[in-house]
PDB file of C-alpha atoms in Angstrom:
ATOM      1  CA  THR V   1      22.860  10.855 -13.143  1.00 53.00           C
ATOM      2  CA  GLN V   2      23.046   7.610 -11.223  1.00 59.00           C
ATOM      3  CA  LEU V   3      21.161   4.815 -12.887  1.00 78.00           C
ATOM      4  CA  LEU V   4      20.312   1.300 -11.856  1.00 88.00           C
ATOM      5  CA  GLU V   5      19.572  -0.897 -14.830  1.00 92.00           C
ATOM      6  CA  GLN V   6      17.621  -4.082 -14.259  1.00 94.00           C
ATOM      7  CA  SER V   7      17.472  -7.042 -16.583  1.00 95.00           C
ATOM      8  CA  PRO V   8      15.447  -8.589 -17.880  1.00 96.00           C
ATOM      9  CA  GLN V   9      12.654  -6.052 -18.104  1.00 93.00           C
ATOM     10  CA  PHE V  10       9.991  -8.731 -18.436  1.00 95.00           C
ATOM     11  CA  LEU V  11      10.034 -12.398 -17.555  1.00 96.00           C
ATOM     12  CA  SER V  12       7.273 -14.957 -18.010  1.00 97.00           C
ATOM     13  CA  ILE V  13       8.027 -18.439 -16.703  1.00 96.00           C
ATOM     14  CA  GLN V  14       6.264 -21.623 -15.648  1.00 97.00           C
ATOM     15  CA  GLU V  15       5.753 -22.604 -12.039  1.00 97.00           C
ATOM     16  CA  GLY V  16       8.751 -24.543 -10.737  1.00 97.00           C
ATOM     17  CA  GLU V  17      11.372 -22.852 -12.913  1.00 97.00           C
ATOM     18  CA  ASN V  18      14.339 -20.924 -11.557  1.00 97.00           C
ATOM     19  CA  LEU V  19      15.199 -17.349 -12.517  1.00 97.00           C
ATOM     20  CA  THR V  20      17.716 -14.605 -11.877  1.00 98.00           C
ATOM     21  CA  VAL V  21      17.167 -10.859 -12.031  1.00 98.00           C
ATOM     22  CA  TYR V  22      20.122  -8.505 -12.336  1.00 97.00           C
ATOM     23  CA  CYS V  23      20.629  -4.955 -11.115  1.00 96.00           C
ATOM     24  CA  ASN V  24      23.656  -3.070 -12.449  1.00 95.00           C
ATOM     25  CA  SER V  25      25.149   0.381 -12.051  1.00 92.00           C
ATOM     26  CA  SER V  26      28.368   2.265 -12.602  1.00 89.00           C
ATOM     27  CA  SER V  27      27.899   3.912  -9.185  1.00 87.00           C
ATOM     28  CA  VAL V  28      28.911   2.571  -5.805  1.00 88.00           C
ATOM     29  CA  PHE V  29      26.139   2.292  -3.234  1.00 87.00           C
ATOM     30  CA  SER V  30      26.356   1.954   0.538  1.00 85.00           C
ATOM     31  CA  SER V  31      23.444  -0.477   0.530  1.00 86.00           C
ATOM     32  CA  LEU V  32      21.207  -2.261  -1.924  1.00 90.00           C
ATOM     33  CA  GLN V  33      17.614  -3.166  -1.344  1.00 91.00           C
ATOM     34  CA  TRP V  34      15.132  -5.301  -3.204  1.00 94.00           C
ATOM     35  CA  TYR V  35      11.413  -4.581  -3.193  1.00 94.00           C
ATOM     36  CA  ARG V  36       8.437  -6.404  -4.659  1.00 95.00           C
ATOM     37  CA  GLN V  37       5.389  -4.511  -5.821  1.00 93.00           C
ATOM     38  CA  GLU V  38       1.981  -5.991  -6.605  1.00 92.00           C
ATOM     39  CA  PRO V  39      -0.633  -4.191  -8.731  1.00 87.00           C
ATOM     40  CA  GLY V  40      -2.329  -1.321  -6.910  1.00 86.00           C
ATOM     41  CA  GLU V  41       0.052  -1.438  -3.984  1.00 91.00           C
ATOM     42  CA  GLY V  42       3.263   0.193  -2.920  1.00 92.00           C
ATOM     43  CA  PRO V  43       6.592  -1.646  -2.998  1.00 93.00           C
ATOM     44  CA  VAL V  44       7.349  -3.931  -0.055  1.00 93.00           C
ATOM     45  CA  LEU V  45      10.916  -4.339   1.170  1.00 91.00           C
ATOM     46  CA  LEU V  46      12.312  -7.872   0.763  1.00 94.00           C
ATOM     47  CA  VAL V  47      15.929  -7.477   1.851  1.00 92.00           C
ATOM     48  CA  THR V  48      18.769  -5.036   2.473  1.00 89.00           C
ATOM     49  CA  VAL V  49      22.406  -5.931   1.736  1.00 90.00           C
ATOM     50  CA  VAL V  50      25.198  -3.648   2.864  1.00 87.00           C
ATOM     51  CA  THR V  51      28.514  -5.489   2.499  1.00 89.00           C
ATOM     52  CA  GLY V  52      30.269  -6.153  -0.815  1.00 91.00           C
ATOM     53  CA  GLY V  53      29.979  -9.848  -1.636  1.00 93.00           C
ATOM     54  CA  GLU V  54      27.165 -10.365   0.865  1.00 93.00           C
ATOM     55  CA  VAL V  55      24.657 -13.130   0.168  1.00 96.00           C
ATOM     56  CA  LYS V  56      21.293 -13.306   1.908  1.00 95.00           C
ATOM     57  CA  LYS V  57      18.675 -16.019   1.626  1.00 96.00           C
ATOM     58  CA  LEU V  58      14.987 -15.594   2.230  1.00 94.00           C
ATOM     59  CA  LYS V  59      13.271 -18.964   1.739  1.00 95.00           C
ATOM     60  CA  ARG V  60      13.452 -19.539  -2.044  1.00 96.00           C
ATOM     61  CA  LEU V  61      15.005 -16.128  -2.739  1.00 96.00           C
ATOM     62  CA  THR V  62      18.762 -15.536  -2.764  1.00 97.00           C
ATOM     63  CA  PHE V  63      20.157 -12.013  -2.919  1.00 96.00           C
ATOM     64  CA  GLN V  64      23.758 -11.097  -3.664  1.00 96.00           C
ATOM     65  CA  PHE V  65      25.560  -7.757  -3.476  1.00 94.00           C
ATOM     66  CA  GLY V  66      28.523  -7.417  -5.827  1.00 94.00           C
ATOM     67  CA  ASP V  67      32.032  -7.197  -4.412  1.00 94.00           C
ATOM     68  CA  ALA V  68      32.388  -3.619  -5.657  1.00 93.00           C
ATOM     69  CA  ARG V  69      28.913  -2.673  -4.366  1.00 91.00           C
ATOM     70  CA  LYS V  70      27.812  -1.618  -7.849  1.00 92.00           C
ATOM     71  CA  ASP V  71      25.542  -4.510  -8.720  1.00 93.00           C
ATOM     72  CA  SER V  72      23.211  -7.093  -7.255  1.00 95.00           C
ATOM     73  CA  SER V  73      21.246 -10.155  -8.245  1.00 97.00           C
ATOM     74  CA  LEU V  74      18.080 -11.852  -7.088  1.00 97.00           C
ATOM     75  CA  HIS V  75      17.691 -15.571  -7.708  1.00 97.00           C
ATOM     76  CA  ILE V  76      14.370 -17.335  -7.209  1.00 97.00           C
ATOM     77  CA  THR V  77      14.282 -21.119  -6.971  1.00 97.00           C
ATOM     78  CA  ALA V  78      11.175 -23.079  -7.953  1.00 97.00           C
ATOM     79  CA  ALA V  79       9.092 -20.010  -8.721  1.00 97.00           C
ATOM     80  CA  GLN V  80       5.450 -19.982  -7.679  1.00 97.00           C
ATOM     81  CA  PRO V  81       2.496 -17.933  -8.971  1.00 96.00           C
ATOM     82  CA  GLY V  82       2.635 -15.945  -5.713  1.00 95.00           C
ATOM     83  CA  ASP V  83       6.042 -14.635  -6.776  1.00 96.00           C
ATOM     84  CA  THR V  84       4.406 -12.688  -9.588  1.00 96.00           C
ATOM     85  CA  GLY V  85       5.017  -8.947  -9.353  1.00 95.00           C
ATOM     86  CA  LEU V  86       7.328  -6.069 -10.168  1.00 94.00           C
ATOM     87  CA  TYR V  87      10.762  -6.483  -8.613  1.00 96.00           C
ATOM     88  CA  LEU V  88      12.688  -3.303  -7.916  1.00 94.00           C
ATOM     89  CA  CYS V  89      16.240  -2.890  -6.740  1.00 94.00           C
ATOM     90  CA  ALA V  90      17.187   0.337  -4.974  1.00 91.00           C
ATOM     91  CA  GLY V  91      20.638   1.657  -4.208  1.00 88.00           C
ATOM     92  CA  GLY V  92      21.206   3.591  -1.037  1.00 82.00           C
ATOM     93  CA  GLY V  93      23.720   6.287  -0.232  1.00 69.00           C
ATOM     94  CA  PRO V  94      24.883   7.232  -3.728  1.00 60.00           C
ATOM     95  CA  GLY V  95      27.640   9.792  -3.520  1.00 54.00           C
ATOM     96  CA  GLY V  96      27.300   9.906   0.232  1.00 50.00           C
ATOM     97  CA  ALA V  97      23.649  11.011   0.124  1.00 54.00           C
ATOM     98  CA  THR V  98      22.621   8.756   2.942  1.00 57.00           C
ATOM     99  CA  ASN V  99      18.945   9.644   2.848  1.00 67.00           C
ATOM    100  CA  LYS V 100      18.319   8.851  -0.776  1.00 72.00           C
ATOM    101  CA  LEU V 101      17.397   5.706  -2.630  1.00 82.00           C
ATOM    102  CA  ILE V 102      17.894   5.359  -6.372  1.00 86.00           C
ATOM    103  CA  PHE V 103      15.418   2.857  -7.780  1.00 89.00           C
ATOM    104  CA  GLY V 104      16.095   0.519 -10.645  1.00 91.00           C
ATOM    105  CA  THR V 105      14.065   0.292 -13.824  1.00 88.00           C
ATOM    106  CA  GLY V 106      12.137  -2.773 -12.587  1.00 92.00           C
ATOM    107  CA  THR V 107      11.628  -6.381 -13.667  1.00 94.00           C
ATOM    108  CA  LEU V 108       8.070  -7.559 -14.224  1.00 94.00           C
ATOM    109  CA  LEU V 109       7.796 -11.243 -13.382  1.00 96.00           C
ATOM    110  CA  ALA V 110       4.831 -13.434 -14.292  1.00 96.00           C
ATOM    111  CA  VAL V 111       4.774 -17.026 -13.033  1.00 97.00           C
ATOM    112  CA  GLN V 112       2.242 -19.172 -14.849  1.00 96.00           C
ATOM    113  CA  PRO V 113       0.638 -22.084 -12.943  1.00 94.00           C
TER     114      PRO V 113
ATOM    115  CA  GLY J   1       0.117  -0.545  13.860  1.00 56.00           C
ATOM    116  CA  ALA J   2      -1.151   1.399  10.882  1.00 81.00           C
ATOM    117  CA  GLY J   3       0.993   1.629   7.794  1.00 93.00           C
ATOM    118  CA  VAL J   4       1.453   4.552   5.430  1.00 96.00           C
ATOM    119  CA  SER J   5      -1.840   5.777   4.038  1.00 96.00           C
ATOM    120  CA  GLN J   6      -2.489   7.968   1.027  1.00 97.00           C
ATOM    121  CA  SER J   7      -5.546   9.742  -0.251  1.00 97.00           C
ATOM    122  CA  PRO J   8      -7.263   9.818  -2.577  1.00 97.00           C
ATOM    123  CA  SER J   9      -6.508   6.396  -4.024  1.00 96.00           C
ATOM    124  CA  ASN J  10      -7.568   7.591  -7.465  1.00 97.00           C
ATOM    125  CA  LYS J  11      -7.872  11.092  -8.880  1.00 97.00           C
ATOM    126  CA  VAL J  12      -9.069  12.080 -12.328  1.00 98.00           C
ATOM    127  CA  THR J  13      -8.653  15.738 -13.183  1.00 97.00           C
ATOM    128  CA  GLU J  14      -8.830  17.973 -16.204  1.00 97.00           C
ATOM    129  CA  LYS J  15      -5.718  19.461 -17.698  1.00 97.00           C
ATOM    130  CA  GLY J  16      -4.946  22.816 -16.119  1.00 97.00           C
ATOM    131  CA  LYS J  17      -6.548  22.089 -12.751  1.00 98.00           C
ATOM    132  CA  ASP J  18      -4.634  21.894  -9.464  1.00 98.00           C
ATOM    133  CA  VAL J  19      -4.541  18.713  -7.378  1.00 98.00           C
ATOM    134  CA  GLU J  20      -3.500  17.892  -3.822  1.00 98.00           C
ATOM    135  CA  LEU J  21      -2.321  14.468  -2.788  1.00 98.00           C
ATOM    136  CA  ARG J  22      -2.068  13.526   0.864  1.00 98.00           C
ATOM    137  CA  CYS J  23       0.238  11.177   2.758  1.00 98.00           C
ATOM    138  CA  ASP J  24      -0.054  10.002   6.358  1.00 97.00           C
ATOM    139  CA  PRO J  25       3.228   8.347   7.360  1.00 96.00           C
ATOM    140  CA  ILE J  26       3.780   5.739  10.048  1.00 94.00           C
ATOM    141  CA  SER J  27       3.642   7.411  13.441  1.00 93.00           C
ATOM    142  CA  GLY J  28       7.103   8.323  14.681  1.00 89.00           C
ATOM    143  CA  HIS J  29       8.780   8.114  11.283  1.00 90.00           C
ATOM    144  CA  THR J  30      10.727  11.316  10.847  1.00 89.00           C
ATOM    145  CA  ALA J  31      11.671  10.842   7.185  1.00 90.00           C
ATOM    146  CA  LEU J  32       9.094  11.067   4.412  1.00 93.00           C
ATOM    147  CA  TYR J  33       9.573  10.638   0.668  1.00 94.00           C
ATOM    148  CA  TRP J  34       7.488  11.229  -2.434  1.00 96.00           C
ATOM    149  CA  TYR J  35       8.029   9.264  -5.633  1.00 95.00           C
ATOM    150  CA  ARG J  36       6.379   9.140  -9.034  1.00 96.00           C
ATOM    151  CA  GLN J  37       5.896   5.873 -10.911  1.00 93.00           C
ATOM    152  CA  ARG J  38       4.869   5.646 -14.521  1.00 89.00           C
ATOM    153  CA  LEU J  39       3.122   2.479 -15.685  1.00 82.00           C
ATOM    154  CA  GLY J  40       5.275  -0.635 -15.201  1.00 72.00           C
ATOM    155  CA  GLN J  41       8.382   1.392 -14.437  1.00 76.00           C
ATOM    156  CA  GLY J  42      10.652   2.078 -11.503  1.00 81.00           C
ATOM    157  CA  LEU J  43      10.261   4.893  -9.019  1.00 89.00           C
ATOM    158  CA  GLU J  44      11.323   8.457  -9.705  1.00 90.00           C
ATOM    159  CA  PHE J  45      12.376  10.367  -6.571  1.00 89.00           C
ATOM    160  CA  LEU J  46      10.596  13.692  -6.107  1.00 94.00           C
ATOM    161  CA  ILE J  47      11.300  15.088  -2.624  1.00 94.00           C
ATOM    162  CA  TYR J  48      12.517  14.064   0.828  1.00 91.00           C
ATOM    163  CA  PHE J  49      11.453  15.495   4.191  1.00 92.00           C
ATOM    164  CA  GLN J  50      13.354  15.210   7.444  1.00 89.00           C
ATOM    165  CA  GLY J  51      10.882  16.413  10.033  1.00 91.00           C
ATOM    166  CA  ASN J  52       9.103  19.359   8.450  1.00 93.00           C
ATOM    167  CA  SER J  53      12.086  20.446   6.372  1.00 92.00           C
ATOM    168  CA  ALA J  54      12.847  19.364   2.830  1.00 91.00           C
ATOM    169  CA  PRO J  55      16.628  19.098   2.467  1.00 86.00           C
ATOM    170  CA  ASP J  56      16.310  17.448  -0.934  1.00 86.00           C
ATOM    171  CA  LYS J  57      13.824  18.734  -3.500  1.00 89.00           C
ATOM    172  CA  SER J  58      15.992  17.802  -6.429  1.00 87.00           C
ATOM    173  CA  GLY J  59      13.472  15.457  -8.015  1.00 90.00           C
ATOM    174  CA  LEU J  60      10.592  17.893  -8.384  1.00 94.00           C
ATOM    175  CA  PRO J  61      10.148  18.060 -12.177  1.00 93.00           C
ATOM    176  CA  SER J  62       9.011  21.694 -12.417  1.00 94.00           C
ATOM    177  CA  ASP J  63       7.862  24.632 -10.345  1.00 95.00           C
ATOM    178  CA  ARG J  64       4.298  23.387 -10.771  1.00 97.00           C
ATOM    179  CA  PHE J  65       5.152  20.763  -8.147  1.00 97.00           C
ATOM    180  CA  SER J  66       5.420  21.599  -4.463  1.00 97.00           C
ATOM    181  CA  ALA J  67       5.135  19.739  -1.190  1.00 97.00           C
ATOM    182  CA  GLU J  68       4.886  20.524   2.466  1.00 97.00           C
ATOM    183  CA  ARG J  69       4.863  18.609   5.697  1.00 96.00           C
ATOM    184  CA  THR J  70       3.402  19.731   8.990  1.00 94.00           C
ATOM    185  CA  GLY J  71       3.646  18.462  12.550  1.00 91.00           C
ATOM    186  CA  GLU J  72       6.330  16.030  11.426  1.00 88.00           C
ATOM    187  CA  SER J  73       3.412  14.002  10.182  1.00 93.00           C
ATOM    188  CA  VAL J  74       1.073  14.590   7.252  1.00 97.00           C
ATOM    189  CA  SER J  75       2.479  15.679   3.912  1.00 98.00           C
ATOM    190  CA  THR J  76       0.725  17.174   0.916  1.00 98.00           C
ATOM    191  CA  LEU J  77       2.032  17.097  -2.646  1.00 98.00           C
ATOM    192  CA  THR J  78       0.470  19.800  -4.813  1.00 98.00           C
ATOM    193  CA  ILE J  79       0.557  19.868  -8.590  1.00 98.00           C
ATOM    194  CA  GLN J  80      -0.588  23.106 -10.163  1.00 98.00           C
ATOM    195  CA  ARG J  81      -1.909  23.494 -13.690  1.00 97.00           C
ATOM    196  CA  THR J  82      -1.758  19.738 -14.286  1.00 98.00           C
ATOM    197  CA  GLN J  83      -0.545  18.411 -17.626  1.00 97.00           C
ATOM    198  CA  GLN J  84      -1.194  15.033 -19.227  1.00 95.00           C
ATOM    199  CA  GLU J  85       2.414  13.996 -18.626  1.00 94.00           C
ATOM    200  CA  ASP J  86       1.722  14.309 -14.879  1.00 96.00           C
ATOM    201  CA  SER J  87      -0.449  11.176 -15.102  1.00 96.00           C
ATOM    202  CA  ALA J  88       1.198   8.530 -12.936  1.00 97.00           C
ATOM    203  CA  VAL J  89       1.010   6.834  -9.555  1.00 96.00           C
ATOM    204  CA  TYR J  90       2.371   9.024  -6.785  1.00 98.00           C
ATOM    205  CA  LEU J  91       3.846   7.020  -3.927  1.00 97.00           C
ATOM    206  CA  CYS J  92       4.718   8.170  -0.457  1.00 97.00           C
ATOM    207  CA  ALA J  93       7.116   6.367   1.865  1.00 94.00           C
ATOM    208  CA  SER J  94       8.316   6.924   5.394  1.00 92.00           C
ATOM    209  CA  SER J  95      11.247   5.661   7.399  1.00 88.00           C
ATOM    210  CA  GLN J  96      12.820   5.954  10.804  1.00 82.00           C
ATOM    211  CA  THR J  97      16.131   7.767  10.779  1.00 62.00           C
ATOM    212  CA  PRO J  98      19.013   7.266  11.173  1.00 48.00           C
ATOM    213  CA  ARG J  99      18.187   3.722  10.019  1.00 49.00           C
ATOM    214  CA  PHE J 100      18.699   4.438   6.372  1.00 54.00           C
ATOM    215  CA  GLY J 101      17.030   2.672   3.541  1.00 63.00           C
ATOM    216  CA  GLU J 102      14.133   0.715   4.964  1.00 78.00           C
ATOM    217  CA  GLN J 103      11.302   2.682   3.506  1.00 87.00           C
ATOM    218  CA  TYR J 104       7.668   1.739   4.039  1.00 90.00           C
ATOM    219  CA  PHE J 105       5.379   2.647   1.196  1.00 94.00           C
ATOM    220  CA  GLY J 106       1.762   3.625   0.983  1.00 96.00           C
ATOM    221  CA  PRO J 107      -0.536   2.207  -1.717  1.00 95.00           C
ATOM    222  CA  GLY J 108      -0.164   5.300  -3.884  1.00 96.00           C
ATOM    223  CA  THR J 109      -2.500   7.759  -5.573  1.00 97.00           C
ATOM    224  CA  ARG J 110      -3.237   7.082  -9.225  1.00 97.00           C
ATOM    225  CA  LEU J 111      -3.505  10.447 -10.970  1.00 97.00           C
ATOM    226  CA  THR J 112      -5.072  10.676 -14.420  1.00 97.00           C
ATOM    227  CA  VAL J 113      -5.051  14.011 -16.227  1.00 97.00           C
ATOM    228  CA  THR J 114      -7.518  14.162 -19.116  1.00 96.00           C
TER     229      THR J 114
END
């Protein structure tokens, strides 16, 4: 069974701090996505990375796909209360199954004002 | 345009009853997915539709779960003889193929089995 482990599971920080969330697997994925989910809503796609070693920046968020396409990280600079939510990574194309996403275990982030 | 919609938003049912959950995907999206999410956790894949066919049902947890899609549009997830462990949020997502991976999610149906 493919598994995407995220760490940490929970993170509570003060506004202005930096943080990194990790997403690790023993499986190789063709793509890696990050989603953010707020209470009572479905996940919203933040970014897709497809190339090993790829780095993408979205304002204060930096996403990296590992060279071997087995892991990824999300770094947030100067976190704000609006960043609060459940962050989910999702690996695409495990074992060649191009229409499937395997979701990570999630990281619940709380940014205190 | 309209996003993915799901109904009902909340459903409370007694153990042993059947429930139907509905998903209206984004118009023109040929792929449709159902997931289950337990409180504060990641998403568990249930079933994937391409058009009206379901090439991947591998995530359905038991034969009490079934789903269908008609008109390459609306999908219904049915849970028969509900059990307390079925309590969760059921999320539907749709995507355009062959652009893999960018799934658009509905707000989910929160199912509580008492």
